[in-house]
Coordinates of N, CA and C in Angstrom, one line a residue:
X2 N 129.2 117.1 157.0 CA 130.0 116.1 156.3 C 131.2 116.4 155.3
X3 N 131.9 116.7 155.2 CA 132.9 116.8 154.1 C 133.0 117.0 152.5
X4 N 133.2 117.4 151.7 CA 132.8 117.4 150.4 C 133.1 116.1 150.4
X5 N 133.8 115.1 150.6 CA 134.6 113.9 150.4 C 133.0 113.3 150.5
X6 N 133.2 112.9 151.8 CA 131.6 112.2 152.3 C 130.9 113.0 151.4
X7 N 130.1 113.9 151.3 CA 129.0 114.2 149.9 C 129.2 113.5 148.7
X8 N 130.5 113.6 148.5 CA 131.0 112.5 147.0 C 131.2 111.2 146.8
X9 N 131.5 110.8 148.0 CA 131.4 109.4 148.3 C 130.4 108.2 149.0
X10 N 129.3 109.6 149.3 CA 127.7 109.5 149.5 C 126.6 109.2 147.8
X11 N 127.1 110.1 146.8 CA 127.0 110.3 145.6 C 127.5 109.2 145.1
X12 N 128.5 108.8 145.2 CA 128.9 107.9 144.9 C 128.4 106.1 144.9
X13 N 127.9 105.9 145.9 CA 127.8 104.7 146.4 C 126.4 105.0 145.8
X14 N 125.5 105.9 146.1 CA 124.1 106.2 145.0 C 124.4 105.6 143.8
X15 N 124.8 106.8 142.8 CA 125.1 106.1 141.8 C 125.4 104.6 141.1
X16 N 126.3 104.1 142.1 CA 126.8 102.7 142.3 C 125.9 101.8 142.0
X17 N 124.5 102.1 142.9 CA 123.2 101.1 143.3 C 122.7 101.2 142.4
X18 N 121.9 102.6 142.3 CA 120.9 102.9 141.3 C 122.0 102.1 139.2
X19 N 122.6 102.4 139.0 CA 123.4 101.5 138.2 C 123.3 99.9 138.4
X20 N 123.4 99.5 139.7 CA 123.3 97.8 139.5 C 122.2 97.2 139.9
X21 N 121.2 98.0 140.7 CA 119.8 96.9 141.2 C 118.9 97.9 140.3
X22 N 118.7 99.2 139.3 CA 117.7 99.7 138.8 C 117.9 99.8 137.1
X23 N 119.1 100.9 137.1 CA 118.8 101.3 136.2 C 119.9 100.5 135.1
X24 N 121.2 99.4 135.5 CA 122.0 98.8 134.6 C 122.6 99.4 134.3
X25 N 123.2 100.8 134.5 CA 123.8 101.6 133.5 C 124.0 103.2 134.4
X26 N 125.4 103.7 135.0 CA 125.5 105.2 134.5 C 124.8 105.9 134.2
X27 N 124.1 106.7 134.9 CA 123.6 108.0 134.4 C 122.6 108.1 134.7
X28 N 121.3 107.8 134.8 CA 120.3 108.8 135.1 C 120.1 108.8 136.5
X29 N 121.0 108.5 137.3 CA 120.9 109.2 138.8 C 121.6 110.2 138.2
X30 N 121.7 111.8 139.5 CA 122.2 112.9 138.7 C 122.2 114.2 140.0
X31 N 122.9 114.6 140.1 CA 123.1 115.7 141.2 C 121.6 116.3 141.0
X32 N 121.3 116.8 142.0 CA 119.7 117.5 141.4 C 120.6 118.8 141.6
X33 N 120.0 119.6 140.3 CA 120.4 121.3 140.0 C 119.1 122.2 140.2
X34 N 119.4 123.3 140.3 CA 118.4 124.0 140.9 C 118.0 124.1 142.6
X35 N 116.2 124.6 142.4 CA 116.3 124.9 143.8 C 115.2 123.3 143.8
X36 N 115.2 123.0 145.2 CA 114.3 122.1 145.3 C 113.1 121.9 145.8
X37 N 112.3 121.2 145.1 CA 110.7 121.4 144.9 C 110.4 120.7 146.8
X38 N 109.2 120.9 147.2 CA 108.8 120.1 148.1 C 108.1 118.8 147.8
X39 N 108.1 117.8 148.2 CA 107.9 116.5 147.4 C 106.8 115.9 148.0
X40 N 105.7 115.8 147.0 CA 104.4 115.5 147.5 C 103.9 114.0 147.9
X41 N 103.2 113.7 148.4 CA 103.3 112.0 148.7 C 104.4 111.7 148.9
X42 N 104.7 111.8 150.0 CA 106.3 111.2 150.5 C 106.4 109.6 150.1
X43 N 107.1 109.3 150.3 CA 107.8 108.0 150.7 C 109.4 107.7 151.6
X44 N 109.2 107.2 152.5 CA 110.8 107.1 152.7 C 110.8 105.6 153.6
X45 N 112.3 105.8 153.2 CA 112.8 104.4 153.5 C 114.1 104.4 154.2
X46 N 114.4 103.6 155.5 CA 115.3 104.1 156.4 C 115.9 102.7 157.0
X47 N 117.4 102.7 157.7 CA 117.6 101.6 157.5 C 118.7 101.9 158.8
X48 N 118.4 101.9 160.3 CA 119.6 102.4 161.0 C 120.6 101.4 161.7
X49 N 121.8 102.0 161.6 CA 123.1 101.4 162.3 C 123.2 101.5 163.3
X50 N 124.1 100.6 163.9 CA 124.2 100.8 165.6 C 125.3 100.0 165.9
X51 N 126.1 100.2 166.9 CA 127.6 99.4 167.2 C 128.3 101.0 167.0
X52 N 129.2 100.9 166.9 CA 130.4 101.9 167.3 C 129.8 102.9 167.0
X53 N 129.2 103.4 166.0 CA 128.2 104.7 165.3 C 126.8 104.3 165.0
X54 N 125.7 105.4 165.9 CA 124.8 105.0 165.6 C 124.1 106.5 164.6
X55 N 123.1 105.8 163.7 CA 122.8 106.6 163.1 C 121.5 105.8 162.2
X56 N 121.1 106.6 160.8 CA 120.3 106.3 160.4 C 120.3 106.9 158.8
X57 N 120.2 105.7 158.2 CA 120.5 106.7 156.4 C 119.4 106.2 155.7
X58 N 118.7 107.0 155.0 CA 117.2 107.3 154.6 C 117.2 107.9 153.1
X59 N 115.8 107.2 152.8 CA 116.3 107.5 151.2 C 114.3 108.2 151.1
X60 N 114.2 109.7 150.6 CA 113.0 110.2 150.7 C 112.5 110.5 148.8
X61 N 111.5 109.9 148.2 CA 111.0 110.2 147.6 C 109.1 110.5 147.6
X62 N 108.4 111.1 145.8 CA 107.2 110.4 146.1 C 106.8 109.5 146.1
X63 N 105.6 109.2 146.5 CA 105.3 108.0 146.3 C 105.0 106.9 144.6
X64 N 104.8 108.2 143.2 CA 105.0 107.4 142.4 C 106.3 107.3 141.8
X65 N 107.5 108.1 142.4 CA 108.2 107.0 141.8 C 108.8 106.3 142.6
X66 N 108.6 106.5 143.6 CA 109.0 105.3 144.7 C 108.6 104.1 144.2
X67 N 107.3 104.3 143.2 CA 106.5 102.7 142.5 C 107.4 102.4 141.3
X68 N 107.8 103.6 140.6 CA 108.7 103.2 139.3 C 109.7 103.0 139.5
X69 N 110.6 103.4 141.0 CA 112.0 102.6 141.3 C 111.2 101.2 141.3
X70 N 110.7 100.6 142.3 CA 109.9 99.1 142.3 C 109.4 98.3 140.6
X71 N 109.1 98.6 139.8 CA 109.1 98.1 138.7 C 110.2 98.3 138.2
X72 N 111.3 98.9 138.4 CA 113.0 99.1 137.6 C 113.6 97.7 138.5
X73 N 113.4 97.8 139.5 CA 113.6 96.7 140.4 C 113.2 95.6 140.4
X74 N 111.6 95.3 140.0 CA 111.4 94.2 140.2 C 111.3 93.6 138.4
X75 N 111.6 94.5 137.6 CA 111.5 94.2 136.6 C 110.3 94.3 135.9
X76 N 109.3 95.4 136.3 CA 107.5 95.5 135.4 C 108.2 95.9 134.6
X77 N 106.4 95.8 133.9 CA 106.3 96.6 132.8 C 106.0 98.2 133.2
X78 N 106.4 99.9 132.7 CA 105.9 100.6 133.0 C 104.3 101.3 133.4
X79 N 103.4 100.2 133.2 CA 101.9 100.7 133.3 C 101.6 99.8 134.6
X80 N 102.4 98.2 134.5 CA 101.9 97.4 135.8 C 101.9 97.7 137.3
X81 N 100.8 97.4 138.2 CA 100.7 98.1 138.7 C 101.4 97.8 140.4
X82 N 101.6 98.4 140.9 CA 102.7 97.9 141.7 C 101.7 97.8 143.6
X83 N 102.0 96.5 144.1 CA 101.4 96.3 145.6 C 102.0 96.9 146.9
X84 N 101.2 97.3 147.6 CA 102.3 98.0 148.8 C 103.7 97.0 149.3
X85 N 102.9 95.1 149.3 CA 104.0 94.3 149.3 C 104.8 95.1 148.8
X86 N 104.9 94.7 147.3 CA 105.9 94.9 146.5 C 106.7 96.5 146.6
X87 N 106.1 97.7 147.1 CA 106.7 98.5 147.1 C 107.4 99.1 148.2
X88 N 106.8 98.1 149.5 CA 107.7 97.6 150.6 C 109.5 96.8 150.4
X89 N 108.7 95.6 149.9 CA 110.0 95.7 149.7 C 111.0 95.7 149.0
X90 N 110.4 96.1 147.5 CA 111.6 96.5 147.1 C 112.3 98.7 147.4
X91 N 111.5 99.3 148.0 CA 111.6 99.9 148.0 C 113.1 100.2 149.7
X92 N 112.6 99.4 150.7 CA 113.0 98.5 151.3 C 114.7 98.0 151.1
X93 N 114.7 97.2 150.3 CA 115.9 96.9 149.3 C 116.6 97.7 149.3
X94 N 116.2 98.3 148.5 CA 117.3 99.7 148.4 C 117.8 100.4 149.0
X95 N 117.4 100.7 149.7 CA 117.6 102.0 151.3 C 118.3 100.9 151.7
X96 N 118.6 99.7 152.2 CA 119.3 98.8 153.1 C 120.4 98.4 152.3
X97 N 120.7 98.6 150.9 CA 121.8 98.1 150.1 C 123.2 99.8 150.5
X98 N 122.0 100.2 150.4 CA 122.2 102.3 150.2 C 123.1 102.2 151.6
X99 N 122.2 101.9 152.6 CA 122.7 102.2 154.0 C 123.9 101.1 154.7
X100 N 123.7 99.6 154.1 CA 124.9 99.2 153.9 C 126.2 99.6 153.5
X101 N 126.3 100.2 152.4 CA 127.5 100.4 151.3 C 127.8 101.6 152.1
X102 N 127.0 102.5 152.7 CA 127.0 103.8 153.8 C 128.0 103.1 154.9
X103 N 127.6 102.4 155.3 CA 127.9 101.9 157.2 C 129.4 100.9 156.4
X104 N 129.8 100.4 155.6 CA 131.0 100.7 155.4 C 132.5 100.9 154.9
X105 N 131.4 102.6 154.6 CA 132.7 104.0 154.6 C 133.0 104.6 156.5
X106 N 132.4 103.5 157.5 CA 132.7 104.2 158.1 C 133.5 102.9 159.1
X107 N 134.6 104.5 160.4 CA 135.8 103.7 160.5 C 135.2 102.3 161.7
X108 N 134.1 102.0 162.2 CA 134.0 101.5 163.1 C 133.3 100.7 162.9
X109 N 133.0 99.0 163.1 CA 132.0 98.1 163.3 C 130.6 98.8 163.6
X110 N 130.1 98.0 163.1 CA 128.2 97.6 163.6 C 127.3 96.8 162.8
X111 N 126.2 97.5 163.4 CA 125.1 96.2 163.0 C 124.0 97.3 161.9
X112 N 123.0 96.4 160.9 CA 122.2 97.4 160.2 C 120.7 96.8 160.5
X113 N 120.3 97.6 161.2 CA 118.8 97.0 161.4 C 117.8 97.0 160.2
X114 N 116.7 96.2 160.3 CA 116.1 96.2 159.5 C 115.2 97.4 158.6
X115 N 115.3 97.1 157.5 CA 115.0 98.6 156.5 C 113.1 98.3 156.4
X116 N 113.1 99.9 156.3 CA 111.6 100.2 157.3 C 111.1 101.3 156.0
X117 N 110.1 101.3 156.1 CA 109.7 102.2 154.6 C 107.9 102.9 155.5
X118 N 107.7 104.1 155.3 CA 106.5 104.9 155.9 C 106.5 105.7 154.9
X119 N 105.2 106.5 155.0 CA 105.3 108.0 155.0 C 105.7 108.7 155.3
X120 N 106.7 109.0 156.4 CA 107.2 109.8 157.7 C 108.4 108.8 157.7
X121 N 109.4 109.9 158.0 CA 110.5 109.6 158.6 C 110.3 109.3 160.3
X122 N 110.3 109.1 161.1 CA 109.9 108.3 162.5 C 110.9 109.4 163.1
X123 N 110.9 110.5 164.2 CA 111.6 110.7 165.2 C 112.7 110.3 166.0
X124 N 113.3 110.4 166.6 CA 114.0 109.8 166.8 C 115.2 110.9 168.2
X125 N 115.1 110.9 169.2 CA 115.5 112.1 170.4 C 116.5 111.9 170.4
X126 N 117.1 112.9 169.9 CA 118.5 113.9 169.8 C 119.3 113.1 168.7
X127 N 118.8 113.0 167.6 CA 119.0 112.7 166.0 C 119.8 114.3 165.5
X128 N 120.3 113.7 164.6 CA 121.5 115.5 164.2 C 121.5 115.0 162.5
X129 N 120.7 115.8 161.7 CA 120.9 115.6 160.2 C 122.7 115.5 160.0
X130 N 123.2 115.0 159.2 CA 124.1 115.0 159.2 C 124.5 115.9 158.0
X131 N 123.9 115.1 156.9 CA 124.2 115.7 155.3 C 122.7 115.2 154.8
X132 N 122.6 116.2 153.5 CA 121.3 115.5 152.9 C 122.2 115.7 151.6
X133 N 121.6 114.9 150.5 CA 122.3 114.9 149.0 C 121.1 114.5 148.2
X134 N 120.5 115.7 147.4 CA 119.3 115.8 146.2 C 119.9 115.1 145.1
X135 N 119.4 114.2 144.5 CA 119.1 113.7 143.4 C 118.4 113.8 142.5
X136 N 118.7 113.8 141.3 CA 117.3 113.6 140.1 C 117.7 112.5 140.0
X137 N 116.2 111.2 139.4 CA 116.6 110.2 138.8 C 115.7 110.2 138.0
X138 N 115.7 110.3 136.4 CA 115.0 110.3 135.4 C 114.2 112.1 135.6
X139 N 114.8 112.8 136.2 CA 114.3 113.9 136.6 C 113.3 114.2 137.4
X140 N 113.5 113.2 138.9 CA 112.5 113.0 140.3 C 113.0 112.7 140.9
X141 N 113.0 114.1 141.9 CA 113.8 114.3 143.3 C 114.1 113.3 144.2
X142 N 115.0 113.0 144.7 CA 115.1 112.0 145.6 C 116.0 112.1 146.6
X143 N 116.3 112.5 147.4 CA 116.9 112.6 148.8 C 117.5 111.9 149.3
X144 N 118.4 112.1 149.9 CA 119.6 110.7 150.4 C 120.1 111.5 151.9
X145 N 120.0 111.3 152.9 CA 120.0 111.7 154.0 C 120.3 111.3 155.2
X146 N 121.3 111.4 155.9 CA 122.1 110.8 157.4 C 122.2 111.3 158.4
X147 N 121.6 110.5 159.3 CA 121.2 111.2 160.7 C 122.3 110.5 161.6
X148 N 122.7 111.7 162.5 CA 123.7 111.1 163.2 C 122.5 110.9 164.9
X149 N 122.7 109.5 166.0 CA 122.1 109.5 167.2 C 123.1 110.1 167.7
X150 N 121.9 110.7 168.4 CA 122.8 111.3 169.8 C 122.7 110.3 171.6

């Protein structure tokens, strides 16, 4: 992907987080420095079908996903997040990011349903196109785009 595509991916993520999570631009920034391994990961993804087939995914640690869920659902900082709320909120976040990315593509198509799991499932022939490491309130979130062969 070109630098322009990476800039567009960052702009999408920044706009989505501003609108859905933080209410303001600023808490989501490019990750600076070495990228640590994600401990206790959770991944949300949505697949695109049609003229372009591929996947947009967000990966972070489970505690960060809980914080994102709390922010999206307007819960208190210590309120418990159950699995259903986590899947719904994190899935919606990746769905909006994926939908905005799909809008940049020159061909039309459809998005599948958002999915959330501990690991990103393999797709035969999938090729990683780009990854974008972001810091949200100091925590790592990885946006990745995959093209299916």
